[in-house]
Amino acid sequence: MPLVDMRDMLNHAYRNSYAVGGFDLVSLDFLEAILAAAENCRSPVILSLAESHFEHYDFELAMAATEKAARRAEVPVAIHLDHGASQESAVRAINLGCNGVMVDASHESFPVNVAQTRRVVEMAHACGVAVEGELGYVAGVEGEDAAKHPGENQYTSVEEAKAYVVRTGVDCLAVSIGTVHGRLRGKPKLDCDRLKRINDAVKIPLVIHGGTGLADEQYRKLISHGVAKINYYTALADAAGSRIRANARADARCGYTGLVKGMQESIREEVERVMRLWGSAGRAAEVLVQCQAWQPVEHVIIYNVEHVPDAQVEAMMARGREMLATIPGVRRVVTGWAVADKPRYRFCWLIEFTHRTVIDSYREHPLHRQFADNLFRPIAVDRVSVDFEHVDAAPAVPVSRVRESAAG
Ligand code: 13P
């Protein structure tokens, strides 16, 4: 159950003056370490998957593991697409299970950024999914990931931020006030006065990208001016890298498992450190009580056809699987034939929606209308349709406990 609505999670952090970490994961080691840290600290957490990292892993496989881990976690979790490249990326991420998305148009002009973000918001909100927008540009300086954010920082304008939030309808706003992606060169200077004025103007949770490397006091100041989500990656990659190098020095002939030994602990320790620093530690219980659970819905149709050969039904099902699976918020389309000889109904659709909001947006979607009106309803006159929300009865199994028992 502990997948929760990301909007609720961020609003809770914003109202209660702490920040949730959006930790980019690049492997199962990161996933397990981040969740173990969250469970140890009793902290809400955002598992973040950045499109610029898709060269390192298969997004679809990573999402399967991420969702599984999130659902069995003991603490509230949201799953977020970080720096998505396009509307298509956002639809894919939502259909694979993300309940927060960011499509990064911050390098575009203000009107183009507004228009692109607005489109993402319309689509994502129809799926119940939260959207992060970015205004101003957070560049990279050096080190892990910096090269993916070339150019110079462009600070967020207060006036534009106000207009951007109203026109796009984003749920949280990433701002540029002096942080950079990657390892820092020198001590960063943050424009906290600008941040305060942005917060006063927009009054929605603010997001900091380039979270690595700030002083403790700087994090506290950011949070006091409305920052409710801090994106964090390079420090975790560096903690992992240091451990691997130490392992290699200790045994120059060691293989893969020898090299990564203890790496999860190094990542976990760094995640726990910032969860305590940012004030999210100890908040899990109240977030679980106050945030809506993120539960999929099964759209179930059972039906009969009259005077139609099975081959035609099969062709109709195949076309439906193809068309309906591309609709935003549709996670899975299954078609079935009854096993029994003379059942009350012979055929079924099992269509999984990301969230109950999709019940309406799916019904109105042009692809659904086209399929239902032209191919399905004319031959399936005798049919029953019901939407079921999942009920999670399974007790949560903490990641740390699973790992302990796996270790014997
Ligand atoms: P760092 O790599 O500087 O921590 O930034 C991460 C980030 O902003 C991902 O969106």
Tab-separated table of C-alpha atoms and ligand atoms in Angstrom:
chain	number	residue	atom	x	y	z
A	1	MET	CA	0.000	0.000	0.000
A	2	PRO	CA	2.632	2.654	0.772
A	3	LEU	CA	2.560	4.108	-2.718
A	4	VAL	CA	0.887	7.440	-2.054
A	5	ASP	CA	-0.294	10.372	-4.124
A	6	MET	CA	2.790	12.514	-4.772
A	7	ARG	CA	0.772	15.737	-4.607
A	8	ASP	CA	-0.403	14.918	-1.086
A	9	MET	CA	3.123	13.958	-0.061
A	10	LEU	CA	4.643	17.235	-1.279
A	11	ASN	CA	1.853	19.361	0.131
A	12	HIS	CA	2.381	17.739	3.523
A	13	ALA	CA	6.096	18.558	3.382
A	14	TYR	CA	5.366	22.117	2.234
A	15	ARG	CA	2.825	22.758	5.002
A	16	ASN	CA	5.071	21.257	7.680
A	17	SER	CA	8.379	22.851	6.572
A	18	TYR	CA	10.500	19.879	5.641
A	19	ALA	CA	11.730	18.470	2.311
A	20	VAL	CA	11.351	15.013	0.788
A	21	GLY	CA	14.329	13.675	-1.168
A	22	GLY	CA	13.826	12.844	-4.843
A	23	PHE	CA	16.672	10.335	-5.159
A	24	ASP	CA	17.654	9.281	-8.674
A	25	LEU	CA	18.283	5.553	-8.829
A	26	VAL	CA	20.420	3.893	-11.480
A	27	SER	CA	20.383	0.261	-10.325
A	28	LEU	CA	18.804	-2.196	-7.914
A	29	ASP	CA	21.549	-1.348	-5.423
A	30	PHE	CA	20.397	2.275	-5.365
A	31	LEU	CA	16.739	1.244	-5.129
A	32	GLU	CA	17.321	-1.040	-2.143
A	33	ALA	CA	19.657	1.372	-0.397
A	34	ILE	CA	17.301	4.352	-0.746
A	35	LEU	CA	14.311	2.388	0.536
A	36	ALA	CA	16.276	0.840	3.399
A	37	ALA	CA	17.336	4.361	4.427
A	38	ALA	CA	13.735	5.583	4.285
A	39	GLU	CA	12.561	2.669	6.419
A	40	ASN	CA	15.381	3.122	8.939
A	41	CYS	CA	14.528	6.836	9.239
A	42	ARG	CA	10.747	6.363	9.016
A	43	SER	CA	10.791	8.891	6.179
A	44	PRO	CA	8.600	9.460	3.117
A	45	VAL	CA	10.656	9.168	-0.069
A	46	ILE	CA	10.473	9.833	-3.803
A	47	LEU	CA	12.074	7.208	-6.030
A	48	SER	CA	13.179	9.146	-9.063
A	49	LEU	CA	14.113	7.788	-12.495
A	50	ALA	CA	15.835	10.306	-14.776
A	51	GLU	CA	15.465	9.897	-18.529
A	52	SER	CA	19.109	10.946	-19.004
A	53	HIS	CA	20.044	7.760	-17.100
A	54	PHE	CA	18.095	5.406	-19.349
A	55	GLU	CA	21.363	4.612	-21.148
A	56	HIS	CA	22.397	2.777	-17.948
A	57	TYR	CA	19.297	0.597	-17.446
A	58	ASP	CA	16.090	-0.626	-19.073
A	59	PHE	CA	13.369	1.775	-17.865
A	60	GLU	CA	10.574	-0.789	-18.174
A	61	LEU	CA	12.441	-3.392	-16.107
A	62	ALA	CA	13.535	-0.796	-13.572
A	63	MET	CA	9.942	0.398	-13.177
A	64	ALA	CA	8.731	-3.137	-12.465
A	65	ALA	CA	11.262	-3.487	-9.643
A	66	THR	CA	10.684	0.039	-8.371
A	67	GLU	CA	6.927	-0.387	-8.144
A	68	LYS	CA	7.238	-3.784	-6.481
A	69	ALA	CA	9.674	-2.391	-3.909
A	70	ALA	CA	7.505	0.688	-3.300
A	71	ARG	CA	4.386	-1.398	-2.719
A	72	ARG	CA	6.029	-3.585	-0.109
A	73	ALA	CA	7.764	-0.685	1.661
A	74	GLU	CA	6.687	0.313	5.164
A	75	VAL	CA	7.013	4.028	4.482
A	76	PRO	CA	5.138	6.255	2.022
A	77	VAL	CA	6.693	6.274	-1.446
A	78	ALA	CA	6.071	8.120	-4.717
A	79	ILE	CA	7.636	7.225	-8.082
A	80	HIS	CA	8.721	10.094	-10.308
A	81	LEU	CA	10.006	10.593	-13.860
A	82	ASP	CA	12.873	13.088	-13.572
A	83	HIS	CA	13.851	15.312	-16.536
A	84	GLY	CA	11.551	13.615	-19.033
A	85	ALA	CA	12.354	14.627	-22.601
A	86	SER	CA	8.877	14.734	-24.162
A	87	GLN	CA	5.139	14.269	-23.780
A	88	GLU	CA	5.606	10.690	-25.042
A	89	SER	CA	8.136	10.043	-22.268
A	90	ALA	CA	5.597	11.242	-19.706
A	91	VAL	CA	2.822	8.990	-21.073
A	92	ARG	CA	5.195	6.012	-21.079
A	93	ALA	CA	6.304	6.736	-17.508
A	94	ILE	CA	2.708	7.050	-16.285
A	95	ASN	CA	1.645	3.851	-18.026
A	96	LEU	CA	4.600	2.077	-16.428
A	97	GLY	CA	3.628	3.280	-12.947
A	98	CYS	CA	5.057	6.746	-12.191
A	99	ASN	CA	2.702	8.931	-10.150
A	100	GLY	CA	4.731	12.081	-10.658
A	101	VAL	CA	6.288	13.354	-13.874
A	102	MET	CA	8.560	16.160	-14.952
A	103	VAL	CA	8.954	17.063	-18.610
A	104	ASP	CA	11.857	19.459	-18.687
A	105	ALA	CA	11.236	22.378	-21.050
A	106	SER	CA	13.340	24.788	-18.980
A	107	HIS	CA	15.800	25.316	-21.867
A	108	GLU	CA	12.934	26.641	-24.039
A	109	SER	CA	11.606	30.212	-24.214
A	110	PHE	CA	8.951	31.128	-21.611
A	111	PRO	CA	5.950	30.758	-23.996
A	112	VAL	CA	7.187	27.397	-25.334
A	113	ASN	CA	7.910	26.133	-21.810
A	114	VAL	CA	4.389	27.177	-20.733
A	115	ALA	CA	2.725	25.535	-23.762
A	116	GLN	CA	4.659	22.251	-23.465
A	117	THR	CA	4.170	22.026	-19.711
A	118	ARG	CA	0.453	22.841	-20.013
A	119	ARG	CA	0.023	19.890	-22.401
A	120	VAL	CA	1.778	17.563	-19.960
A	121	VAL	CA	-0.364	18.828	-17.074
A	122	GLU	CA	-3.620	18.232	-18.978
A	123	MET	CA	-2.620	14.684	-19.844
A	124	ALA	CA	-1.110	13.812	-16.441
A	125	HIS	CA	-3.924	15.295	-14.344
A	126	ALA	CA	-6.399	13.239	-16.371
A	127	CYS	CA	-4.434	10.270	-14.983
A	128	GLY	CA	-4.343	11.630	-11.409
A	129	VAL	CA	-0.579	12.156	-11.737
A	130	ALA	CA	1.327	15.124	-10.255
A	131	VAL	CA	3.456	17.337	-12.492
A	132	GLU	CA	6.676	19.176	-11.706
A	133	GLY	CA	7.526	22.126	-13.936
A	134	GLU	CA	10.875	23.906	-14.155
A	135	LEU	CA	11.391	27.566	-14.809
A	136	GLY	CA	14.866	29.040	-15.138
A	137	TYR	CA	17.716	26.696	-15.958
A	138	VAL	CA	19.877	24.628	-13.586
A	139	ALA	CA	23.158	23.886	-15.340
A	140	GLY	CA	25.902	21.405	-14.414
A	141	VAL	CA	29.424	22.353	-13.329
A	142	GLU	CA	31.567	19.226	-13.239
A	143	GLY	CA	31.535	15.615	-12.162
A	144	GLU	CA	28.870	12.941	-12.324
A	145	ASP	CA	25.886	14.113	-14.393
A	146	ALA	CA	27.026	17.700	-14.934
A	147	ALA	CA	27.662	17.102	-18.656
A	148	LYS	CA	23.955	16.331	-19.097
A	149	HIS	CA	23.088	19.922	-18.173
A	150	PRO	CA	25.369	22.085	-20.345
A	151	GLY	CA	25.458	25.878	-20.407
A	152	GLU	CA	25.028	28.556	-17.781
A	153	ASN	CA	22.524	28.862	-14.949
A	154	GLN	CA	19.531	31.074	-15.683
A	155	TYR	CA	17.856	32.275	-12.505
A	156	THR	CA	14.074	31.983	-12.189
A	157	SER	CA	12.219	35.283	-12.470
A	158	VAL	CA	9.606	35.909	-9.768
A	159	GLU	CA	7.079	37.466	-12.171
A	160	GLU	CA	7.446	34.641	-14.693
A	161	ALA	CA	7.119	32.034	-11.938
A	162	LYS	CA	3.766	33.469	-10.902
A	163	ALA	CA	2.434	33.504	-14.473
A	164	TYR	CA	3.899	30.050	-15.212
A	165	VAL	CA	2.167	28.381	-12.257
A	166	VAL	CA	-1.200	29.957	-13.102
A	167	ARG	CA	-0.991	29.135	-16.811
A	168	THR	CA	0.372	25.604	-16.557
A	169	GLY	CA	-1.346	24.312	-13.387
A	170	VAL	CA	1.820	22.475	-12.223
A	171	ASP	CA	1.723	20.911	-8.753
A	172	CYS	CA	5.279	21.842	-7.799
A	173	LEU	CA	7.882	24.129	-9.313
A	174	ALA	CA	11.618	23.561	-9.776
A	175	VAL	CA	13.512	26.829	-9.518
A	176	SER	CA	16.977	28.001	-10.389
A	177	ILE	CA	18.502	30.070	-7.590
A	178	GLY	CA	22.170	29.072	-7.708
A	179	THR	CA	22.449	25.283	-7.376
A	180	VAL	CA	24.019	23.235	-10.202
A	181	HIS	CA	23.750	19.586	-11.237
A	182	GLY	CA	26.772	17.476	-10.358
A	183	ARG	CA	29.829	18.097	-8.186
A	184	LEU	CA	30.362	21.715	-7.196
A	185	ARG	CA	33.325	23.886	-8.016
A	186	GLY	CA	33.712	26.132	-4.962
A	187	LYS	CA	30.995	27.081	-2.514
A	188	PRO	CA	27.635	27.767	-4.167
A	189	LYS	CA	26.000	31.144	-3.640
A	190	LEU	CA	22.257	30.809	-3.303
A	191	ASP	CA	19.835	33.629	-4.013
A	192	CYS	CA	17.535	32.989	-1.050
A	193	ASP	CA	15.887	36.375	-1.340
A	194	ARG	CA	14.720	35.412	-4.828
A	195	LEU	CA	13.545	32.041	-3.494
A	196	LYS	CA	11.530	33.730	-0.760
A	197	ARG	CA	9.855	36.054	-3.272
A	198	ILE	CA	9.055	33.136	-5.595
A	199	ASN	CA	7.521	31.244	-2.688
A	200	ASP	CA	5.430	34.256	-1.636
A	201	ALA	CA	4.245	34.612	-5.238
A	202	VAL	CA	3.376	31.001	-6.136
A	203	LYS	CA	2.558	29.324	-2.792
A	204	ILE	CA	3.090	25.785	-4.071
A	205	PRO	CA	5.851	23.291	-3.119
A	206	LEU	CA	9.207	24.307	-4.619
A	207	VAL	CA	11.842	21.894	-5.889
A	208	ILE	CA	15.628	22.186	-5.901
A	209	HIS	CA	17.638	20.389	-8.580
A	210	GLY	CA	21.347	19.914	-8.074
A	211	GLY	CA	20.917	19.068	-4.404
A	212	THR	CA	24.440	17.675	-3.919
A	213	GLY	CA	27.075	19.548	-1.978
A	214	LEU	CA	25.314	22.331	-0.087
A	215	ALA	CA	26.123	23.252	3.503
A	216	ASP	CA	23.700	22.076	6.208
A	217	GLU	CA	22.620	25.637	6.880
A	218	GLN	CA	21.891	26.217	3.178
A	219	TYR	CA	19.500	23.250	3.053
A	220	ARG	CA	17.698	24.573	6.125
A	221	LYS	CA	17.337	27.993	4.522
A	222	LEU	CA	15.959	26.518	1.292
A	223	ILE	CA	13.354	24.558	3.240
A	224	SER	CA	12.341	27.615	5.271
A	225	HIS	CA	11.513	29.334	1.954
A	226	GLY	CA	9.170	26.684	0.564
A	227	VAL	CA	11.446	23.953	-0.811
A	228	ALA	CA	9.584	20.663	-0.262
A	229	LYS	CA	11.518	18.386	-2.647
A	230	ILE	CA	15.280	18.170	-3.114
A	231	ASN	CA	16.676	16.200	-6.048
A	232	TYR	CA	19.758	14.284	-5.080
A	233	TYR	CA	22.010	12.031	-7.076
A	234	THR	CA	25.710	12.892	-7.449
A	235	ALA	CA	26.509	12.451	-3.747
A	236	LEU	CA	25.028	8.932	-3.911
A	237	ALA	CA	26.996	8.088	-7.061
A	238	ASP	CA	30.156	9.397	-5.376
A	239	ALA	CA	29.513	7.355	-2.212
A	240	ALA	CA	29.099	4.252	-4.394
A	241	GLY	CA	32.229	5.104	-6.423
A	242	SER	CA	34.367	5.618	-3.314
A	243	ARG	CA	33.348	2.242	-1.935
A	244	ILE	CA	34.150	0.492	-5.222
A	245	ARG	CA	37.581	2.154	-5.404
A	246	ALA	CA	38.332	1.175	-1.785
A	247	ASN	CA	37.326	-2.424	-2.533
A	248	ALA	CA	39.590	-2.449	-5.600
A	249	ARG	CA	42.511	-1.096	-3.575
A	250	ALA	CA	41.990	-3.716	-0.879
A	251	ASP	CA	41.922	-6.576	-3.385
A	252	ALA	CA	43.114	-5.776	-6.892
A	253	ARG	CA	41.928	-9.160	-8.200
A	254	CYS	CA	38.343	-9.044	-6.882
A	255	GLY	CA	35.427	-9.560	-9.246
A	256	TYR	CA	32.058	-7.833	-9.509
A	257	THR	CA	30.543	-8.830	-6.183
A	258	GLY	CA	33.804	-8.032	-4.401
A	259	LEU	CA	33.867	-4.585	-6.008
A	260	VAL	CA	30.314	-3.654	-5.019
A	261	LYS	CA	30.531	-5.140	-1.511
A	262	GLY	CA	29.262	-2.599	1.030
A	263	MET	CA	28.166	-0.198	-1.705
A	264	GLN	CA	24.513	-0.267	-0.646
A	265	GLU	CA	25.504	0.663	2.905
A	266	SER	CA	27.507	3.643	1.640
A	267	ILE	CA	24.542	4.902	-0.380
A	268	ARG	CA	22.132	4.224	2.475
A	269	GLU	CA	24.229	6.156	4.998
A	270	GLU	CA	24.275	9.232	2.752
A	271	VAL	CA	20.506	9.037	2.143
A	272	GLU	CA	19.861	8.703	5.894
A	273	ARG	CA	22.112	11.702	6.599
A	274	VAL	CA	20.126	14.011	4.328
A	275	MET	CA	16.730	12.632	5.383
A	276	ARG	CA	17.589	13.685	8.953
A	277	LEU	CA	18.981	17.020	7.779
A	278	TRP	CA	15.961	17.848	5.614
A	279	GLY	CA	13.442	16.951	8.342
A	280	SER	CA	11.653	14.126	6.495
A	281	ALA	CA	12.937	11.526	8.999
A	282	GLY	CA	10.221	10.448	11.443
A	283	ARG	CA	7.360	11.752	9.273
A	284	ALA	CA	6.273	8.471	7.640
A	285	ALA	CA	3.331	7.701	9.924
A	286	GLU	CA	1.599	11.074	9.593
A	287	VAL	CA	2.173	11.116	5.820
A	288	LEU	CA	0.626	7.653	5.527
A	289	VAL	CA	-2.442	8.786	7.450
A	290	GLN	CA	-2.841	12.102	5.632
A	291	CYS	CA	-2.058	11.117	2.020
A	292	GLN	CA	-4.310	9.212	-0.320
A	293	ALA	CA	-3.061	5.765	-1.213
A	294	TRP	CA	-2.123	5.353	-4.868
A	295	GLN	CA	-4.188	2.404	-6.051
A	296	PRO	CA	-4.819	1.148	-9.573
A	297	VAL	CA	-8.291	0.418	-10.888
A	298	GLU	CA	-9.353	-2.611	-12.929
A	299	HIS	CA	-11.839	-1.809	-15.670
A	300	VAL	CA	-13.558	-5.160	-16.201
A	301	ILE	CA	-15.930	-5.987	-19.056
A	302	ILE	CA	-17.506	-9.380	-19.617
A	303	TYR	CA	-19.510	-9.865	-22.816
A	304	ASN	CA	-21.062	-12.068	-25.469
A	305	VAL	CA	-21.255	-11.581	-29.218
A	306	GLU	CA	-24.022	-12.698	-31.537
A	307	HIS	CA	-23.628	-14.119	-35.031
A	308	VAL	CA	-19.945	-13.225	-35.180
A	309	PRO	CA	-17.261	-15.832	-35.968
A	310	ASP	CA	-14.525	-16.304	-33.372
A	311	ALA	CA	-11.870	-15.159	-35.839
A	312	GLN	CA	-13.569	-11.770	-36.078
A	313	VAL	CA	-13.736	-11.510	-32.261
A	314	GLU	CA	-10.051	-12.350	-32.124
A	315	ALA	CA	-9.215	-9.643	-34.669
A	316	MET	CA	-11.315	-7.109	-32.741
A	317	MET	CA	-9.485	-8.018	-29.506
A	318	ALA	CA	-6.079	-7.663	-31.157
A	319	ARG	CA	-6.969	-4.228	-32.511
A	320	GLY	CA	-8.276	-3.209	-29.056
A	321	ARG	CA	-5.109	-4.322	-27.293
A	322	GLU	CA	-3.093	-2.236	-29.751
A	323	MET	CA	-5.219	0.927	-29.587
A	324	LEU	CA	-6.216	1.027	-25.925
A	325	ALA	CA	-2.742	0.386	-24.504
A	326	THR	CA	-1.526	3.740	-25.866
A	327	ILE	CA	-4.120	5.782	-23.940
A	328	PRO	CA	-2.544	7.732	-21.042
A	329	GLY	CA	-3.239	6.013	-17.734
A	330	VAL	CA	-3.741	2.539	-19.240
A	331	ARG	CA	-1.205	0.195	-17.704
A	332	ARG	CA	-2.267	-3.144	-19.164
A	333	VAL	CA	-4.881	-4.494	-21.572
A	334	VAL	CA	-5.777	-8.176	-21.251
A	335	THR	CA	-8.344	-9.966	-23.382
A	336	GLY	CA	-9.724	-13.353	-22.396
A	337	TRP	CA	-11.926	-16.280	-23.409
A	338	ALA	CA	-13.952	-18.202	-20.817
A	339	VAL	CA	-12.477	-21.563	-19.911
A	340	ALA	CA	-15.863	-23.258	-19.234
A	341	ASP	CA	-17.958	-24.767	-22.005
A	342	LYS	CA	-21.182	-22.833	-21.684
A	343	PRO	CA	-20.423	-19.793	-19.523
A	344	ARG	CA	-22.863	-16.939	-18.899
A	345	TYR	CA	-20.300	-14.687	-20.604
A	346	ARG	CA	-17.721	-15.935	-23.112
A	347	PHE	CA	-15.257	-13.043	-23.369
A	348	CYS	CA	-13.612	-10.409	-21.202
A	349	TRP	CA	-11.458	-7.296	-21.097
A	350	LEU	CA	-9.278	-6.578	-18.067
A	351	ILE	CA	-7.925	-3.084	-18.396
A	352	GLU	CA	-5.742	-1.697	-15.601
A	353	PHE	CA	-5.836	2.058	-15.001
A	354	THR	CA	-3.143	3.872	-13.021
A	355	HIS	CA	-5.754	5.620	-10.881
A	356	ARG	CA	-9.524	6.075	-10.542
A	357	THR	CA	-9.310	9.441	-12.399
A	358	VAL	CA	-8.618	7.481	-15.574
A	359	ILE	CA	-12.142	6.007	-15.528
A	360	ASP	CA	-13.453	9.288	-16.951
A	361	SER	CA	-10.526	10.354	-19.120
A	362	TYR	CA	-10.351	6.887	-20.712
A	363	ARG	CA	-14.074	6.932	-21.530
A	364	GLU	CA	-13.706	10.289	-23.302
A	365	HIS	CA	-10.401	9.547	-25.040
A	366	PRO	CA	-10.752	9.637	-28.868
A	367	LEU	CA	-9.004	6.273	-29.294
A	368	HIS	CA	-11.366	4.595	-26.846
A	369	ARG	CA	-14.425	6.174	-28.452
A	370	GLN	CA	-13.272	5.159	-31.918
A	371	PHE	CA	-12.632	1.584	-30.848
A	372	ALA	CA	-15.735	1.191	-28.695
A	373	ASP	CA	-18.181	2.837	-31.097
A	374	ASN	CA	-16.926	1.269	-34.327
A	375	LEU	CA	-15.424	-2.098	-33.440
A	376	PHE	CA	-16.571	-3.291	-30.018
A	377	ARG	CA	-20.079	-2.184	-29.064
A	378	PRO	CA	-21.709	-3.056	-32.423
A	379	ILE	CA	-20.874	-6.748	-31.922
A	380	ALA	CA	-20.898	-6.963	-28.073
A	381	VAL	CA	-24.455	-5.981	-27.272
A	382	ASP	CA	-24.736	-8.247	-24.208
A	383	ARG	CA	-22.116	-6.921	-21.779
A	384	VAL	CA	-21.440	-5.914	-18.168
A	385	SER	CA	-18.795	-3.395	-17.130
A	386	VAL	CA	-17.524	-2.633	-13.594
A	387	ASP	CA	-14.520	-0.647	-12.290
A	388	PHE	CA	-12.763	-2.108	-9.257
A	389	GLU	CA	-10.176	-0.306	-7.167
A	390	HIS	CA	-7.415	-2.555	-5.840
A	391	VAL	CA	-7.483	-3.325	-2.132
A	392	ASP	CA	-4.083	-4.118	-0.680
A	393	ALA	CA	-4.417	-6.615	2.108
A	394	ALA	CA	-0.850	-7.871	2.074
A	395	PRO	CA	1.173	-6.800	5.108
A	396	ALA	CA	4.113	-4.574	4.263
A	397	VAL	CA	7.479	-6.313	4.346
A	398	PRO	CA	10.311	-3.870	4.976
A	399	VAL	CA	13.147	-4.020	2.455
A	400	SER	CA	15.718	-4.220	5.250
A	401	ARG	CA	14.016	-7.311	6.717
A	402	VAL	CA	13.886	-8.990	3.310
A	403	ARG	CA	17.593	-8.415	2.881
A	404	GLU	CA	18.374	-9.702	6.353
A	405	SER	CA	16.477	-12.931	5.751
A	406	ALA	CA	18.071	-13.321	2.289
A	407	ALA	CA	21.466	-13.058	3.975
A	408	GLY	CA	20.431	-16.002	6.190
B	1	13P	P1	22.752	16.361	-8.056
B	1	13P	O1	23.311	15.279	-8.935
B	1	13P	O2	23.587	17.601	-8.074
B	1	13P	O3	22.492	15.882	-6.672
B	1	13P	O4	21.359	16.777	-8.699
B	1	13P	C1	20.391	15.786	-8.959
B	1	13P	C2	19.249	16.339	-9.705
B	1	13P	O5	18.970	17.522	-9.671
B	1	13P	C3	18.436	15.393	-10.495
B	1	13P	O6	17.367	16.001	-11.110
